[in-house]
Short mmCIF file of C-alpha atoms in Angstrom, two decimals:
data_model
loop_
_atom_site.label_atom_id
_atom_site.label_comp_id
_atom_site.label_asym_id
_atom_site.label_seq_id
_atom_site.Cartn_x
_atom_site.Cartn_y
_atom_site.Cartn_z
CA MET A 352 24.78 13.63 35.07
CA VAL A 353 21.83 15.81 34.03
CA ARG A 354 23.02 15.73 30.42
CA ILE A 355 23.35 11.97 30.50
CA LYS A 356 19.79 11.61 31.84
CA ALA A 357 18.52 14.01 29.17
CA ALA A 358 20.32 12.03 26.46
CA ILE A 359 18.84 8.78 27.78
CA ASN A 360 15.34 10.30 27.77
CA ILE A 361 15.81 11.49 24.17
CA MET A 362 16.96 8.01 23.13
CA LYS A 363 13.94 6.46 24.88
CA GLN A 364 11.62 8.84 23.04
CA ARG A 365 13.26 8.03 19.70
CA VAL A 366 13.04 4.30 20.35
CA SER A 367 9.40 4.57 21.42
CA HIS A 368 8.55 6.47 18.24
CA LYS A 369 10.26 4.00 15.91
CA ILE A 370 7.81 2.15 13.70
CA SER A 371 9.74 -1.10 14.22
CA VAL A 372 9.14 -0.82 17.98
CA LYS A 373 5.46 0.02 17.47
CA ILE A 374 4.92 -2.85 15.04
CA GLY A 375 6.94 -5.23 17.23
CA LEU A 376 5.05 -4.35 20.41
CA SER A 377 1.68 -4.52 18.67
CA PHE A 378 2.45 -7.92 17.18
CA LEU A 379 3.97 -9.16 20.46
CA LEU A 380 0.98 -8.10 22.54
CA MET A 381 -1.42 -9.65 20.06
CA ALA A 382 0.61 -12.88 19.93
CA ILE A 383 0.86 -13.06 23.73
CA ALA A 384 -2.88 -12.46 24.10
CA ILE A 385 -3.65 -15.24 21.60
CA GLU A 386 -1.11 -17.62 23.12
CA MET A 387 -2.34 -16.92 26.66
CA GLY A 388 -5.91 -17.59 25.54
CA ILE A 389 -4.86 -20.86 23.87
CA PHE A 390 -2.68 -22.00 26.77
CA ILE A 391 -5.29 -21.20 29.44
CA SER A 392 -8.05 -22.89 27.41
CA LEU A 393 -5.85 -25.92 26.77
CA PHE A 394 -4.81 -26.10 30.43
CA LEU A 395 -8.38 -25.95 31.69
CA LEU A 396 -9.50 -28.45 29.06
CA VAL A 397 -6.82 -30.98 30.01
CA VAL A 398 -7.28 -30.54 33.78
CA ASN A 399 -11.08 -30.65 33.67
CA THR A 400 -11.06 -33.65 31.34
CA TRP A 401 -8.72 -35.56 33.64
CA ILE A 402 -10.73 -34.65 36.76
CA ASN A 403 -13.98 -35.68 35.04
CA GLU A 404 -12.36 -38.99 34.15
CA GLN A 405 -11.33 -39.46 37.80
CA ALA A 406 -14.86 -38.62 38.94
CA SER A 407 -16.41 -40.97 36.37
CA SER A 408 -13.99 -43.73 37.41
CA LEU A 409 -14.92 -43.11 41.05
CA VAL A 410 -18.66 -43.34 40.28
CA LYS A 411 -18.18 -46.50 38.23
CA ARG A 412 -16.16 -48.10 41.01
CA GLY A 413 -18.88 -47.28 43.53
CA GLU A 414 -21.58 -48.61 41.21
CA ASN A 415 -19.68 -51.90 40.81
CA HIS A 416 -19.55 -52.28 44.59
CA ALA A 417 -23.24 -51.36 44.84
CA HIS A 418 -24.09 -53.98 42.21
CA VAL A 419 -22.25 -56.68 44.20
CA LEU A 420 -24.10 -55.69 47.38
CA THR A 421 -27.45 -55.61 45.56
CA ASN A 422 -27.11 -59.35 44.89
CA ASP A 423 -25.99 -60.16 48.44
CA PHE A 424 -26.50 -57.42 51.03
CA THR A 425 -25.01 -59.30 53.98
CA ALA A 426 -22.35 -58.38 56.55
CA GLN A 427 -19.91 -60.84 55.02
CA THR A 428 -20.29 -59.37 51.52
CA ILE A 429 -20.07 -55.81 52.89
CA LYS A 430 -16.84 -56.77 54.66
CA HIS A 431 -15.46 -58.32 51.50
CA VAL A 432 -16.25 -55.16 49.45
CA VAL A 433 -14.67 -52.90 52.07
CA LEU A 434 -11.53 -55.03 52.23
CA THR A 435 -10.96 -54.59 48.48
CA GLU A 436 -10.40 -50.85 49.07
CA LYS A 437 -8.60 -51.06 52.41
CA GLY A 438 -5.07 -51.17 51.06
CA ASP A 439 -5.46 -48.00 48.97
CA THR A 440 -4.52 -44.98 51.10
CA ASP A 441 -5.94 -42.52 48.54
CA MET A 442 -9.25 -44.32 48.26
CA ALA A 443 -11.86 -45.03 50.93
CA ILE A 444 -15.27 -46.74 50.93
CA ILE A 445 -18.14 -46.27 53.34
CA VAL A 446 -21.29 -48.40 53.30
CA GLN A 447 -24.30 -46.88 55.06
CA SER A 448 -27.83 -47.91 55.73
CA PRO A 449 -30.73 -45.87 54.27
CA ASP A 450 -31.02 -43.89 57.49
CA GLY A 451 -27.34 -42.82 57.34
CA GLN A 452 -25.88 -45.30 59.83
CA THR A 453 -22.36 -46.41 58.85
CA LEU A 454 -22.33 -50.18 58.46
CA MET A 455 -18.63 -50.52 57.58
CA ALA A 456 -15.76 -48.33 56.27
CA SER A 457 -12.26 -48.99 54.92
CA GLN A 458 -10.91 -46.02 56.90
CA VAL A 459 -11.88 -44.13 60.01
CA VAL A 460 -14.68 -41.69 59.09
CA ASN A 461 -13.20 -38.30 59.94
CA SER A 462 -14.93 -34.93 60.24
CA LYS A 463 -14.15 -33.98 56.65
CA MET A 464 -15.78 -37.16 55.38
CA LYS A 465 -18.82 -36.46 57.55
CA LYS A 466 -19.19 -32.99 55.99
CA HIS A 467 -19.18 -34.53 52.53
CA LEU A 468 -21.71 -37.14 53.56
CA ALA A 469 -24.00 -34.41 54.84
CA LYS A 470 -24.16 -32.82 51.39
CA PHE A 471 -25.91 -35.83 49.91
CA THR A 472 -29.57 -35.06 50.65
CA SER A 473 -32.32 -37.55 51.07
CA ALA A 474 -34.07 -36.02 48.10
CA SER A 475 -31.47 -37.53 45.85
CA GLN A 476 -31.89 -41.08 47.09
CA GLY A 477 -31.89 -43.67 44.39
CA LYS A 478 -29.50 -41.75 42.17
CA SER A 479 -25.73 -41.95 41.72
CA GLU A 480 -24.05 -38.65 42.56
CA VAL A 481 -20.56 -37.20 42.66
CA LEU A 482 -19.13 -34.14 44.42
CA HIS A 483 -15.94 -32.80 42.86
CA SER A 484 -16.51 -29.10 42.15
CA ASP A 485 -14.23 -27.97 45.00
CA TRP A 486 -11.33 -30.34 44.39
CA MET A 487 -8.80 -27.49 44.88
CA LYS A 488 -10.08 -26.66 48.39
CA LYS A 489 -11.75 -29.87 49.55
CA SER A 490 -9.94 -32.98 50.70
CA TYR A 491 -11.97 -35.55 48.75
CA LEU A 492 -13.89 -36.32 45.61
CA VAL A 493 -16.97 -38.21 46.76
CA SER A 494 -19.43 -40.38 44.89
CA LYS A 495 -22.63 -42.00 46.15
CA SER A 496 -24.08 -45.17 44.60
CA PRO A 497 -27.41 -46.49 45.94
CA ILE A 498 -27.95 -50.20 46.69
CA ILE A 499 -31.42 -50.98 45.37
CA LYS A 500 -33.13 -54.35 45.15
CA LYS A 501 -36.63 -54.75 43.74
CA GLY A 502 -37.27 -51.04 44.11
CA LYS A 503 -36.25 -50.99 47.76
CA LEU A 504 -33.26 -48.93 48.96
CA LEU A 505 -31.00 -51.20 51.02
CA GLY A 506 -28.22 -48.67 51.59
CA ASN A 507 -25.57 -46.47 49.90
CA VAL A 508 -21.96 -46.96 48.88
CA TYR A 509 -19.81 -43.84 49.30
CA MET A 510 -16.44 -43.69 47.55
CA PHE A 511 -13.83 -41.15 48.72
CA LEU A 512 -10.82 -40.20 46.55
CA SER A 513 -8.20 -37.98 48.19
CA THR A 514 -7.67 -34.75 46.22
CA LYS A 515 -3.97 -34.65 47.21
CA GLN A 516 -3.18 -36.90 44.27
CA ILE A 517 -5.20 -34.69 41.92
CA GLN A 518 -3.65 -31.52 43.29
CA LYS A 519 -0.13 -32.96 42.87
CA MET A 520 -0.84 -34.02 39.30
CA VAL A 521 -2.28 -30.58 38.46
CA PHE A 522 0.74 -28.88 40.09
CA ASP A 523 3.19 -31.04 38.09
CA PHE A 524 1.22 -30.42 34.91
CA SER A 525 1.15 -26.66 35.66
CA SER A 526 4.93 -26.60 36.08
CA VAL A 527 5.42 -28.21 32.68
CA PHE A 528 2.86 -25.86 31.22
CA ILE A 529 4.62 -22.78 32.68
CA VAL A 530 7.93 -23.90 31.18
CA LEU A 531 6.25 -24.35 27.79
CA VAL A 532 4.61 -20.91 28.11
CA ILE A 533 7.95 -19.24 28.94
CA LEU A 534 9.69 -20.99 26.03
CA THR A 535 6.84 -20.04 23.70
CA PHE A 536 6.98 -16.41 24.84
CA LEU A 537 10.75 -16.29 24.30
CA ILE A 538 10.35 -17.73 20.81
CA THR A 539 7.52 -15.27 20.15
CA ILE A 540 9.65 -12.32 21.29
CA PHE A 541 12.55 -13.44 19.08
CA ALA A 542 10.27 -14.06 16.10
CA THR A 543 8.51 -10.71 16.62
CA ALA A 544 11.81 -8.83 16.77
CA SER A 545 13.01 -10.60 13.62
CA ILE A 546 9.75 -9.95 11.74
CA ALA A 547 9.65 -6.30 12.83
CA LYS A 548 13.26 -5.81 11.77
CA ASN A 549 12.75 -7.44 8.37
CA LEU A 550 9.47 -5.60 7.86
CA THR A 551 10.86 -2.17 8.72
CA LEU A 552 14.23 -2.63 6.96
CA PRO A 553 12.80 -1.47 3.61
CA ILE A 554 10.98 1.37 5.38
CA ARG A 555 14.24 2.56 6.92
CA ALA A 556 15.90 2.36 3.52
CA ILE A 557 13.05 4.34 1.97
CA THR A 558 13.23 6.92 4.79
CA SER A 559 16.98 7.32 4.28
CA GLU A 560 16.60 7.84 0.52
CA THR A 561 13.69 10.28 0.88
CA LYS A 562 15.82 12.36 3.26
CA LYS A 563 18.44 12.53 0.50
CA ILE A 564 15.75 13.71 -1.92
CA ALA A 565 14.67 16.39 0.58
CA GLN A 566 18.29 17.57 0.71
CA GLY A 567 18.44 17.84 -3.06
CA ASN A 568 20.27 14.58 -3.78
CA LEU A 569 18.13 12.90 -6.45
CA SER A 570 20.47 9.93 -7.06
CA VAL A 571 18.21 7.39 -5.39
CA ALA A 572 18.84 3.65 -5.55
CA LEU A 573 16.47 1.43 -3.54
CA SER A 574 17.36 -2.24 -3.84
CA ILE A 575 13.98 -3.55 -2.65
CA ASP A 576 12.83 -6.58 -4.62
CA SER A 577 9.68 -7.39 -2.64
CA GLN A 578 6.49 -7.78 -4.68
CA ASP A 579 4.26 -6.08 -2.11
CA GLU A 580 3.15 -2.54 -1.24
CA LEU A 581 6.64 -1.64 0.03
CA GLY A 582 8.13 -2.73 -3.29
CA ASP A 583 5.55 -0.61 -5.12
CA LEU A 584 6.37 2.34 -2.85
CA ALA A 585 10.10 1.94 -3.46
CA ASN A 586 9.54 1.81 -7.23
CA SER A 587 7.31 4.90 -7.05
CA ILE A 588 9.97 6.82 -5.10
CA GLU A 589 12.65 5.82 -7.60
CA ASP A 590 10.41 6.93 -10.47
CA MET A 591 9.66 10.19 -8.67
CA ALA A 592 13.37 10.83 -8.08
CA ASN A 593 14.17 10.10 -11.72
CA LYS A 594 11.42 12.45 -12.88
CA LEU A 595 12.54 15.15 -10.44
CA ARG A 596 16.11 14.76 -11.66
CA HIS A 597 14.94 14.93 -15.24
CA THR A 598 12.72 17.96 -14.53
CA LYS A 599 15.54 19.73 -12.69
CA LYS A 600 17.89 19.13 -15.60
CA GLU A 601 15.33 20.31 -18.14
CA ARG A 602 14.44 23.35 -16.04
CA ASN A 603 18.09 24.36 -15.84
CA GLU A 604 18.38 23.92 -19.59
CA PHE A 605 15.18 25.92 -20.00
CA PHE A 606 16.52 28.85 -18.01
CA ALA A 607 19.73 28.72 -20.03
CA ALA A 608 17.71 28.61 -23.26
CA VAL A 609 15.41 31.46 -22.19
CA THR A 610 18.43 33.55 -21.21
CA HIS A 611 19.96 32.84 -24.58
CA GLU A 612 16.71 33.49 -26.45
CA LEU A 613 16.27 36.81 -24.65
CA ARG A 614 19.87 37.95 -24.83
CA THR A 615 20.31 37.36 -28.56
CA PRO A 616 17.34 39.38 -29.88
CA LEU A 617 17.96 42.10 -27.30
CA THR A 618 21.57 42.29 -28.46
CA PHE A 619 20.40 42.51 -32.10
CA ILE A 620 17.77 45.14 -31.25
CA LYS A 621 20.25 47.27 -29.31
CA GLY A 622 22.99 46.93 -31.91
CA TYR A 623 20.85 47.62 -34.96
CA THR A 624 19.02 50.45 -33.17
CA ASP A 625 22.38 52.14 -32.57
CA ILE A 626 23.40 51.59 -36.19
CA ALA A 627 20.04 52.73 -37.62
CA SER A 628 20.18 55.94 -35.58
CA ARG A 629 23.44 57.04 -37.22
CA GLU A 630 23.12 59.90 -39.72
CA SER A 631 25.61 58.29 -42.07
CA VAL A 632 23.31 55.27 -42.65
CA SER A 633 21.41 55.35 -45.94
CA GLU A 634 17.63 55.04 -46.06
CA GLY A 635 17.81 51.58 -47.60
CA GLU A 636 20.14 50.27 -44.93
CA ARG A 637 17.98 51.87 -42.22
CA VAL A 638 14.91 50.00 -43.56
CA LYS A 639 16.91 46.76 -43.56
CA TYR A 640 18.02 47.27 -39.96
CA LEU A 641 14.50 48.19 -38.83
CA SER A 642 13.23 44.99 -40.47
CA ILE A 643 15.74 42.95 -38.43
CA ILE A 644 14.65 44.78 -35.27
CA ARG A 645 11.00 44.00 -36.09
CA ASP A 646 11.78 40.29 -36.62
CA GLU A 647 13.67 40.03 -33.34
CA SER A 648 10.87 41.88 -31.53
CA ALA A 649 8.41 39.37 -32.99
CA ARG A 650 10.61 36.55 -31.71
CA LEU A 651 10.53 38.08 -28.21
CA THR A 652 6.77 38.54 -28.39
CA HIS A 653 6.28 34.90 -29.43
CA LEU A 654 8.47 33.72 -26.54
CA MET A 655 6.57 35.87 -24.04
CA ASP A 656 3.22 34.65 -25.42
CA ASP A 657 4.28 31.02 -24.99
CA MET A 658 5.45 31.62 -21.44
CA MET A 659 2.26 33.52 -20.55
CA THR A 660 0.12 30.73 -22.01
CA LEU A 661 2.05 28.18 -19.97
CA VAL A 662 1.56 30.23 -16.80
CA GLN A 663 -2.18 30.34 -17.47
CA PHE A 664 -2.27 26.58 -17.91
CA GLU A 665 -0.34 26.06 -14.66
CA ALA A 666 -2.73 28.37 -12.80
CA HIS A 667 -5.78 26.69 -14.42
CA ASN A 668 -6.85 30.09 -15.76
CA PHE A 669 -6.70 29.10 -19.42
CA SER A 670 -10.04 28.49 -21.12
CA ILE A 671 -11.30 27.80 -24.60
CA LYS A 672 -14.39 29.00 -26.46
CA LYS A 673 -15.93 26.30 -28.61
CA SER A 674 -18.06 26.93 -31.67
CA SER A 675 -19.11 24.92 -34.72
CA VAL A 676 -16.11 24.79 -37.07
CA LEU A 677 -16.04 23.40 -40.60
CA ILE A 678 -12.85 21.36 -40.76
CA ALA A 679 -12.33 22.26 -44.43
CA ASN A 680 -12.14 25.96 -43.46
CA LEU A 681 -9.66 25.13 -40.67
CA MET A 682 -7.40 23.34 -43.18
CA ASP A 683 -7.69 26.09 -45.81
CA ASP A 684 -6.60 28.76 -43.31
CA LEU A 685 -3.76 26.53 -42.14
CA MET A 686 -2.57 26.12 -45.75
CA LYS A 687 -2.55 29.90 -46.27
CA LYS A 688 -0.68 30.68 -43.05
CA VAL A 689 2.15 28.16 -43.47
CA ALA A 690 2.56 28.35 -47.26
CA GLY A 691 5.15 31.14 -47.09
CA ILE A 692 7.47 29.46 -44.63
CA LEU A 693 7.15 26.02 -46.32
CA ASN A 694 8.19 27.56 -49.64
CA GLN A 695 11.55 28.53 -48.12
CA LYS A 696 12.55 24.82 -48.16
CA ASN A 697 10.29 23.89 -51.05
CA ILE A 698 8.23 21.60 -48.80
CA HIS A 699 4.87 20.42 -50.10
CA LEU A 700 1.87 20.30 -47.73
CA ASN A 701 -0.52 17.48 -48.69
CA ILE A 702 -3.95 17.47 -46.97
CA ILE A 703 -6.05 14.34 -47.55
CA GLY A 704 -9.24 12.80 -46.16
CA SER A 705 -12.80 14.04 -45.76
CA GLN A 706 -13.00 17.59 -44.39
CA GLN A 707 -16.64 18.47 -45.08
CA PHE A 708 -17.90 18.04 -41.53
CA GLU A 709 -18.25 20.23 -38.48
CA ALA A 710 -16.93 19.90 -34.92
CA LYS A 711 -17.15 22.00 -31.75
CA LEU A 712 -13.68 23.58 -31.42
CA ASP A 713 -11.93 26.75 -30.33
CA TYR A 714 -10.97 27.85 -33.82
CA ALA A 715 -8.03 30.08 -32.85
CA ARG A 716 -6.51 27.59 -30.40
CA MET A 717 -6.89 24.65 -32.76
CA GLN A 718 -5.26 26.75 -35.49
CA GLN A 719 -2.42 27.41 -33.04
CA VAL A 720 -2.04 23.65 -32.45
CA LEU A 721 -1.91 22.76 -36.13
CA ILE A 722 0.50 25.60 -37.00
CA ASN A 723 2.80 24.56 -34.17
CA LEU A 724 2.88 20.93 -35.34
CA VAL A 725 3.40 21.88 -38.99
CA ILE A 726 6.20 24.33 -38.12
CA ASN A 727 7.85 21.64 -35.98
CA ALA A 728 7.66 19.26 -38.94
CA TYR A 729 9.10 21.99 -41.16
CA LYS A 730 12.08 22.60 -38.86
CA TYR A 731 13.19 18.99 -38.92
CA SER A 732 12.28 18.13 -42.54
CA PRO A 733 14.77 18.18 -45.42
CA ASP A 734 14.31 20.40 -48.47
CA ASN A 735 11.94 19.18 -51.21
CA SER A 736 10.08 16.83 -48.85
CA THR A 737 6.38 16.45 -48.04
CA ILE A 738 4.34 17.11 -44.91
CA SER A 739 1.06 15.17 -44.91
CA ILE A 740 -2.14 15.93 -43.00
CA ASP A 741 -4.66 13.07 -42.99
CA VAL A 742 -8.18 13.69 -41.61
CA GLU A 743 -10.16 10.56 -40.69
CA GLN A 744 -13.67 10.21 -39.28
CA SER A 745 -15.21 7.61 -36.95
CA PRO A 746 -18.73 7.51 -35.44
CA LYS A 747 -17.87 9.30 -32.19
CA SER A 748 -14.65 11.16 -32.98
CA PHE A 749 -12.25 12.20 -35.71
CA SER A 750 -8.47 12.27 -36.00
CA ILE A 751 -5.87 14.52 -37.63
CA GLN A 752 -2.48 13.02 -38.45
CA ILE A 753 0.51 15.27 -39.24
CA SER A 754 3.40 13.29 -40.76
CA ASP A 755 6.78 14.41 -42.06
CA GLU A 756 9.79 12.85 -43.76
CA GLY A 757 12.29 14.33 -41.33
CA GLU A 758 15.06 12.91 -39.20
CA GLY A 759 12.66 11.49 -36.57
CA ILE A 760 12.87 11.45 -32.79
CA ASP A 761 15.07 9.13 -30.75
CA ALA A 762 13.13 6.51 -28.77
CA ALA A 763 14.74 7.78 -25.55
CA ASP A 764 13.23 11.25 -26.13
CA LEU A 765 9.69 10.16 -27.03
CA PRO A 766 8.35 9.80 -23.43
CA TYR A 767 9.37 13.39 -22.61
CA ILE A 768 8.54 15.48 -25.67
CA PHE A 769 5.30 16.82 -24.17
CA GLU A 770 6.95 17.85 -20.90
CA HIS A 771 7.68 21.45 -20.01
CA PHE A 772 11.00 22.83 -21.32
CA TYR A 773 11.96 19.62 -23.12
CA ARG A 774 13.78 20.02 -26.42
CA VAL A 775 14.78 17.04 -28.53
CA ASP A 776 17.70 18.79 -30.23
CA LYS A 777 19.32 20.86 -27.49
CA SER A 778 22.32 21.82 -29.61
CA ARG A 779 20.18 23.54 -32.26
CA THR A 780 18.02 25.83 -30.14
CA ARG A 781 18.90 28.96 -32.01
CA LYS A 782 18.71 27.32 -35.40
CA THR A 783 15.32 25.65 -34.85
CA GLY A 784 14.06 28.14 -32.27
CA GLY A 785 11.96 27.54 -29.16
CA VAL A 786 12.65 26.62 -25.56
CA GLY A 787 10.56 23.48 -25.26
CA LEU A 788 7.11 24.94 -24.58
CA GLY A 789 5.33 24.43 -27.90
CA LEU A 790 4.34 20.77 -27.57
CA THR A 791 3.40 21.26 -23.92
CA ILE A 792 0.94 23.96 -24.92
CA VAL A 793 -0.32 21.83 -27.81
CA GLN A 794 -1.08 18.92 -25.47
CA ASP A 795 -2.80 21.18 -22.93
CA ILE A 796 -5.05 22.71 -25.62
CA ILE A 797 -5.98 19.24 -26.92
CA LYS A 798 -6.84 18.08 -23.39
CA LEU A 799 -9.10 21.11 -22.92
CA HIS A 800 -10.98 19.86 -26.01
CA ASP A 801 -11.35 16.44 -24.27
CA GLY A 802 -9.03 15.01 -26.89
CA ASN A 803 -5.76 13.14 -26.99
CA ILE A 804 -2.46 13.55 -28.83
CA SER A 805 0.13 10.83 -29.42
CA VAL A 806 3.33 10.48 -31.40
CA LYS A 807 5.10 7.77 -33.35
CA SER A 808 8.57 8.26 -34.69
CA LYS A 809 11.58 6.47 -36.02
CA GLN A 810 15.01 7.97 -36.41
CA HIS A 811 15.63 8.90 -40.04
CA GLY A 812 12.12 7.61 -40.76
CA GLY A 813 9.92 10.62 -40.03
CA THR A 814 7.46 11.51 -37.26
CA THR A 815 3.67 11.30 -37.04
CA PHE A 816 1.55 13.23 -34.52
CA THR A 817 -2.04 11.97 -34.14
CA ILE A 818 -4.76 14.16 -32.65
CA GLU A 819 -8.06 12.53 -31.65
CA LEU A 820 -11.03 14.81 -30.92
CA PRO A 821 -14.73 14.40 -30.20
CA TYR A 822 -17.26 16.15 -32.44
CA ASP A 823 -18.66 18.22 -29.57
#
């Protein structure tokens, strides 16, 4: 029994914390408050309007009788006026003299009537009055109409309307009103539950999918077609899951590539070190083996430098040192540094455009950017082709375009080429080198210069990288 009670309490807590319940209750309370305000206002308006109409009708009836008596204030006329109201059990008429003496009445003047008559003060003589403020507690609505002829008060006509009829009408009207209120509340509760369910259905779907993401399942599919904030949230979560899945895949490939890149040169270094240390090896062979060891060590150093640079960027510890740089000098040094490797495939480097201007740059880092882009172009360019560098100036900035005649980049790869660890040609890592860090570093260096880098490419139609930089 204790366990059952505990389970029930837990379920109550879960239900109370559900957003659908919170939204539903909030909307329901607000709707009930509004409806109650409208119903109460409407009820009071209808009841008060009807009572005012009854009071006005009572006053008018008394004034009509007073008008008849004004023309002929005789006992016979008074009797005739009283007889017109005698058959109505809910209505009574009393005609009094100015001093308050009852001349004639259609009903016996009871104590309740006398109390009402006492409320009409002499100060109000000559004016029509009505008492109806206490219709719920009092027995009558009462009106007084003076009988005045040539400025002289002849008497007063008092009309009495029993409030039983009014109270019955109000009770009947209240019963109908209560039924309408109950029906409206039931409809409101049903509508609120339906709205809350439909509103929170996408939220529950989003919650379910985000739990999958938290558990490592990145295959998210949210079929939410709404064009509101929930639809935007669902699309953002799907995009996030796709990017996380893509990043996870690329990271795994990166670790595999790094392992491969480290294992291969280490294997070469170990193997050729063992061979070079043998006494039977000639001096010429030893020099050859040491050269291979040096090249593989350089490859390791380059890989470590790239990874260290990336770590610095991630930790926001990487900085640049700008100075005035003549672009012509930057291009001349670039030509000298890449000439040797370009000659291996007989690739011509063509630099065009005005270069006789200065800009505030980190010379070494910008040289690193340009070498990286040219070497990338070299790796994917055929023999006897041309790599072009076009320098263009504009009033506030300048651009450097590096174009090749290589195999190009698939459109599906273009959005990701600047991401960490991404490699366009994953099957040729060892042949082309790299683990997908070069372009990431290039983009980060350009951003530190307040610049921008973009790429256009077409398969089998070459690739063009465009760098845009400010002058300072």
